[in-house]
Coordinates of C-alpha atoms in Angstrom, one line a residue:
X1 CA -48.6 -6.9 -103.1
X2 CA -47.7 -9.9 -100.8
X3 CA -51.0 -9.5 -98.9
X4 CA -53.2 -9.7 -102.0
X5 CA -55.4 -12.7 -102.5
X6 CA -55.5 -12.9 -106.3
X7 CA -58.7 -13.5 -108.1
X8 CA -58.8 -16.8 -110.0
X9 CA -62.2 -16.5 -111.6
X10 CA -64.9 -13.9 -112.3
X11 CA -68.7 -14.1 -112.1
X12 CA -70.6 -12.5 -115.0
X13 CA -73.9 -11.0 -114.0
X14 CA -75.2 -11.2 -117.5
X15 CA -77.4 -8.8 -119.5
X16 CA -78.7 -6.0 -117.3
X17 CA -82.4 -5.7 -116.6
X18 CA -83.4 -9.1 -118.2
X19 CA -84.3 -11.2 -115.2
X20 CA -87.1 -13.6 -116.1
X21 CA -86.4 -13.4 -119.8
X22 CA -83.7 -16.0 -119.9
X23 CA -85.7 -18.6 -121.9
X24 CA -86.9 -16.1 -124.5
X25 CA -83.4 -14.7 -125.0
X26 CA -81.9 -18.1 -125.1
X27 CA -84.1 -19.1 -128.0
X28 CA -83.6 -15.8 -129.8
X29 CA -79.8 -15.7 -129.4
X30 CA -79.4 -19.4 -130.1
X31 CA -81.2 -18.9 -133.5
X32 CA -79.1 -15.9 -134.3
X33 CA -75.9 -17.6 -133.4
X34 CA -76.7 -20.7 -135.4
X35 CA -77.6 -18.7 -138.4
X36 CA -74.4 -16.6 -138.1
X37 CA -72.3 -19.8 -138.1
X38 CA -74.3 -21.4 -140.9
X39 CA -74.4 -18.3 -143.2
X40 CA -70.8 -17.4 -142.8
X41 CA -69.7 -21.0 -143.2
X42 CA -71.6 -21.3 -146.4
X43 CA -70.0 -18.1 -147.7
X44 CA -66.6 -19.3 -146.8
X45 CA -67.2 -22.7 -148.5
X46 CA -68.4 -21.0 -151.7
X47 CA -65.4 -18.7 -151.9
X48 CA -62.9 -21.4 -151.3
X49 CA -64.4 -24.1 -153.5
X50 CA -65.4 -22.0 -156.6
X51 CA -62.6 -20.7 -158.9
X52 CA -65.1 -18.1 -160.2
X53 CA -65.0 -16.4 -156.8
X54 CA -61.2 -16.3 -156.6
X55 CA -61.2 -12.5 -157.0
X56 CA -60.1 -9.7 -154.6
X57 CA -63.6 -8.8 -153.7
X58 CA -64.6 -12.4 -152.7
X59 CA -61.1 -12.9 -151.1
X60 CA -61.9 -10.1 -148.6
X61 CA -65.5 -11.4 -148.2
X62 CA -64.0 -14.7 -147.2
X63 CA -61.8 -12.9 -144.6
X64 CA -65.0 -11.2 -143.4
X65 CA -66.7 -14.5 -142.9
X66 CA -63.8 -15.8 -140.9
X67 CA -64.0 -12.7 -138.8
X68 CA -67.7 -13.1 -138.2
X69 CA -67.3 -16.8 -137.3
X70 CA -64.8 -15.8 -134.7
X71 CA -66.4 -12.6 -133.4
X72 CA -69.8 -14.1 -132.7
X73 CA -68.1 -17.1 -131.0
X74 CA -66.1 -14.9 -128.7
X75 CA -69.0 -13.9 -126.5
X76 CA -71.9 -16.0 -127.9
X77 CA -71.3 -19.4 -126.3
X78 CA -70.7 -18.0 -122.8
X79 CA -73.8 -15.9 -123.0
X80 CA -75.9 -18.9 -124.1
X81 CA -74.4 -20.9 -121.3
X82 CA -75.4 -18.3 -118.8
X83 CA -79.0 -18.0 -120.2
X84 CA -79.4 -21.8 -120.1
X85 CA -78.5 -21.8 -116.4
X86 CA -75.2 -23.6 -116.6
X87 CA -73.3 -21.1 -114.6
X88 CA -72.1 -17.5 -114.7
X89 CA -68.5 -18.1 -113.8
X90 CA -65.5 -17.6 -116.1
X91 CA -61.9 -18.4 -115.2
X92 CA -59.3 -15.6 -115.0
X93 CA -57.5 -17.0 -118.0
X94 CA -60.9 -17.3 -119.8
X95 CA -61.6 -13.7 -119.1
X96 CA -58.2 -12.7 -120.5
X97 CA -58.7 -14.8 -123.7
X98 CA -62.2 -13.4 -124.2
X99 CA -61.1 -9.8 -123.9
X100 CA -58.1 -10.4 -126.2
X101 CA -60.1 -11.9 -129.0
X102 CA -62.9 -9.4 -128.6
X103 CA -60.6 -6.5 -129.2
X104 CA -58.4 -8.3 -131.7
X105 CA -61.4 -9.1 -133.9
X106 CA -63.0 -5.8 -133.3
X107 CA -59.9 -3.9 -134.5
X108 CA -59.6 -6.4 -137.4
X109 CA -63.2 -5.6 -138.4
X110 CA -62.4 -1.8 -138.7
X111 CA -59.3 -2.4 -140.8
X112 CA -61.0 -5.0 -143.0
X113 CA -63.9 -2.7 -143.8
X114 CA -61.4 -0.1 -144.7
X115 CA -59.5 -2.4 -147.0
X116 CA -62.8 -3.5 -148.6
X117 CA -63.6 0.2 -149.2
X118 CA -60.3 0.6 -150.9
X119 CA -60.9 -2.4 -153.1
X120 CA -64.3 -0.9 -154.2
X121 CA -62.5 2.4 -154.8
X122 CA -60.0 0.8 -157.2
X123 CA -62.6 -1.3 -158.9
X124 CA -64.8 1.7 -159.8
X125 CA -62.3 4.5 -160.2
X126 CA -59.6 2.5 -162.0
X127 CA -61.5 -0.4 -163.6
X128 CA -58.9 -1.0 -166.4
X129 CA -56.0 -1.3 -163.9
X130 CA -58.0 -3.1 -161.2
X131 CA -56.4 -6.6 -161.6
X132 CA -52.9 -5.0 -161.8
X133 CA -53.4 -2.9 -158.6
X134 CA -55.3 -5.5 -156.6
X135 CA -53.0 -8.4 -157.5
X136 CA -52.7 -11.5 -155.4
X137 CA -49.7 -10.3 -153.5
X138 CA -51.3 -7.0 -152.6
X139 CA -54.4 -8.7 -151.4
X140 CA -52.4 -11.1 -149.2
X141 CA -50.4 -8.2 -147.7
X142 CA -53.5 -6.2 -147.0
X143 CA -55.3 -9.1 -145.4
X144 CA -52.3 -10.1 -143.3
X145 CA -51.9 -6.5 -142.2
X146 CA -55.5 -6.3 -140.9
X147 CA -55.1 -9.4 -138.8
X148 CA -51.7 -8.5 -137.5
X149 CA -52.8 -4.9 -136.6
X150 CA -55.8 -6.4 -134.7
X151 CA -53.4 -8.7 -132.7
X152 CA -51.1 -5.8 -131.8
X153 CA -54.1 -3.6 -130.7
X154 CA -55.5 -6.5 -128.5
X155 CA -52.1 -7.2 -127.0
X156 CA -51.7 -3.6 -125.9
X157 CA -55.2 -3.4 -124.3
X158 CA -55.1 -6.9 -122.7
X159 CA -51.7 -6.3 -121.2
X160 CA -52.8 -2.9 -119.8
X161 CA -55.9 -4.5 -118.3
X162 CA -54.4 -7.5 -116.7
X163 CA -51.1 -6.2 -115.6
X164 CA -53.2 -4.6 -112.7
X165 CA -53.7 -6.8 -109.7
X166 CA -57.2 -8.2 -109.1
X167 CA -57.6 -9.1 -105.4
X168 CA -61.0 -8.0 -104.2
X169 CA -64.5 -8.2 -105.8
X170 CA -64.7 -10.6 -108.8
X171 CA -68.3 -9.8 -110.0
X172 CA -68.3 -8.4 -113.6
X173 CA -71.5 -6.4 -114.1
X174 CA -71.8 -7.4 -117.7
X175 CA -72.3 -10.5 -119.9
X176 CA -68.7 -10.8 -121.1
X177 CA -65.2 -9.5 -120.1
X178 CA -64.7 -6.1 -121.6
X179 CA -62.4 -3.3 -120.4
X180 CA -65.1 -1.0 -119.0
X181 CA -66.6 -3.9 -117.0
X182 CA -63.3 -5.5 -115.7
X183 CA -61.1 -2.5 -114.9
X184 CA -63.3 -1.2 -112.0
X185 CA -62.5 -4.5 -110.2
X186 CA -58.7 -3.8 -110.2
X187 CA -57.0 -3.2 -106.8
X188 CA -54.9 -0.3 -108.3
X189 CA -55.8 2.9 -110.2
X190 CA -57.0 1.8 -113.6
X191 CA -57.1 5.3 -115.1
X192 CA -54.1 4.8 -117.4
X193 CA -55.6 1.7 -118.9
X194 CA -59.0 3.4 -119.2
X195 CA -57.5 6.4 -121.0
X196 CA -55.3 4.4 -123.4
X197 CA -58.2 2.0 -124.1
X198 CA -60.7 4.8 -124.9
X199 CA -58.1 6.7 -127.0
X200 CA -56.9 3.6 -128.8
X201 CA -60.4 2.3 -129.7
X202 CA -61.7 5.8 -130.6
X203 CA -58.6 6.8 -132.6
X204 CA -58.5 3.6 -134.7
X205 CA -62.3 3.8 -135.3
X206 CA -62.0 7.5 -136.5
X207 CA -59.0 6.7 -138.8
X208 CA -60.8 3.8 -140.4
X209 CA -64.0 5.7 -140.7
X210 CA -62.2 8.7 -142.3
X211 CA -60.4 6.5 -144.8
X212 CA -63.7 4.8 -145.7
X213 CA -65.3 8.2 -146.1
X214 CA -62.6 9.4 -148.4
X215 CA -62.8 6.2 -150.5
X216 CA -66.6 6.6 -150.9
X217 CA -66.4 10.3 -151.7
X218 CA -64.1 9.5 -154.6
X219 CA -66.4 6.6 -155.6
X220 CA -69.4 8.9 -155.5
X221 CA -67.6 11.4 -157.8
X222 CA -66.7 8.7 -160.2
X223 CA -70.2 7.3 -160.3
X224 CA -71.7 10.7 -161.0
X225 CA -69.5 10.9 -164.1
X226 CA -70.9 7.7 -165.5
X227 CA -73.3 8.6 -168.3
X228 CA -75.4 5.4 -168.6
X229 CA -78.1 4.8 -166.0
X230 CA -77.3 1.1 -166.1
X231 CA -73.6 1.7 -165.4
X232 CA -74.5 3.9 -162.4
X233 CA -76.9 1.4 -161.0
X234 CA -74.3 -1.4 -161.4
X235 CA -71.6 0.6 -159.6
X236 CA -74.0 1.7 -156.8
X237 CA -75.2 -1.9 -156.2
X238 CA -71.6 -3.0 -155.9
X239 CA -71.1 -0.5 -153.0
X240 CA -74.5 -0.6 -151.4
X241 CA -73.8 -3.9 -149.5
X242 CA -70.6 -2.6 -148.1
X243 CA -72.1 0.7 -147.0
X244 CA -74.9 -1.2 -145.2
X245 CA -72.5 -3.4 -143.4
X246 CA -70.4 -0.3 -142.4
X247 CA -73.5 1.3 -140.8
X248 CA -74.3 -1.9 -138.9
X249 CA -70.7 -2.1 -137.7
X250 CA -69.9 1.5 -136.8
X251 CA -73.3 2.4 -135.5
X252 CA -72.9 0.4 -132.3
X253 CA -69.3 1.6 -131.7
X254 CA -70.4 5.3 -132.1
X255 CA -73.3 4.8 -129.7
X256 CA -71.2 3.1 -127.0
X257 CA -68.1 5.2 -127.1
X258 CA -69.5 8.7 -127.7
X259 CA -72.1 8.7 -124.9
X260 CA -70.9 10.3 -121.7
X261 CA -73.1 8.1 -119.4
X262 CA -74.8 5.3 -121.4
X263 CA -77.3 3.1 -119.6
X264 CA -76.2 -0.4 -119.0
X265 CA -79.2 -1.9 -120.8
X266 CA -78.6 0.3 -123.9
X267 CA -74.9 -0.6 -123.9
X268 CA -75.7 -4.3 -123.7
X269 CA -78.3 -4.1 -126.5
X270 CA -75.8 -2.2 -128.7
X271 CA -73.0 -4.7 -127.9
X272 CA -75.3 -7.6 -128.8
X273 CA -76.2 -6.0 -132.1
X274 CA -72.5 -5.6 -132.9
X275 CA -71.4 -9.1 -131.5
X276 CA -74.3 -11.3 -132.7
X277 CA -76.7 -9.5 -135.0
X278 CA -74.2 -8.0 -137.4
X279 CA -72.4 -11.4 -138.1
X280 CA -75.9 -12.8 -138.8
X281 CA -76.8 -10.0 -141.2
X282 CA -73.5 -9.9 -143.1
X283 CA -74.1 -13.1 -145.2
X284 CA -77.5 -11.7 -146.2
X285 CA -76.2 -8.2 -146.9
X286 CA -73.1 -9.2 -148.8
X287 CA -73.3 -12.6 -150.6
X288 CA -76.3 -14.9 -150.2
X289 CA -78.3 -12.5 -152.4
X290 CA -75.4 -12.5 -154.9
X291 CA -76.0 -14.6 -158.0
X292 CA -72.4 -15.9 -158.3
X293 CA -72.4 -17.0 -154.7
X294 CA -75.8 -18.7 -155.0
X295 CA -74.7 -20.4 -158.2
X296 CA -71.5 -21.7 -156.5
X297 CA -73.5 -23.0 -153.5
X298 CA -76.0 -24.8 -155.8
X299 CA -73.1 -26.4 -157.7
X300 CA -71.6 -27.6 -154.4
X301 CA -74.8 -29.2 -153.2
X302 CA -75.6 -30.7 -156.6
X303 CA -72.2 -32.2 -156.8
X304 CA -72.4 -33.6 -153.2
X305 CA -75.8 -35.1 -153.9
X306 CA -74.5 -36.7 -157.1
X307 CA -71.7 -38.3 -155.2
X308 CA -74.1 -39.6 -152.5
X309 CA -76.4 -41.1 -155.1
X310 CA -73.4 -42.9 -156.8
X311 CA -72.4 -44.4 -153.5

């Protein structure tokens, strides 16, 4: 250990097999990142400022917007910096922070989608008791639990990754610091961290997916018992947005972690879909097409214009 020269920074090689496409990718990803920030900020503003949206469903949507703002900002700015030619280096501490928040927010995403599925289950299967079951205290406990669980998960994986010494090569063959890309650079055997990371991520994803599947199975049974066509359509439309978001979120995870030898380019494309495209789509999938949210946003802008005109 005394003879190790510890690594103080890493060099990110960027997105595999995209040499010469930096300007095109910079324009595309900058537009996606800007829309993700704007769309989720608008959703969060509407949920906070409108008393009409102070319900459990919109409370969790507000949490999802906070998640999306953080998740796309974990890898997006550094990727855009690399594509604009401002350097591919990241400090050791920056790499630690990036890996921590990536797994913290990724785990939070899984738990948050599970809680939202439970919310829809209570709303459709127990409509008369919905406000009693999903009261303010329960919602706060569930939301706090998702974020705390994400932090615990990230602390475990980050500590396992960076308790190993890094003393040799510092070139990360990827566009951000993730466990599969960083661990091969360690000077000691990383097999324990690799096994725990794979098991932890896979197990949590399977548990969340199973709970979501159980919730929607019960929801499907309840919808099938609704006699009126209008009632079935209303119940289905309530759940369709959440199901679409779940497919967008879990699809990339399944592709990455269930392939024995995925190609680097495919892995990078799938990660970008998860890190940047999904946060961009969530405002459209969930809320910007929702009448209540659009009405709240119109009210905010009309009120702001009225104040500006009075000044």
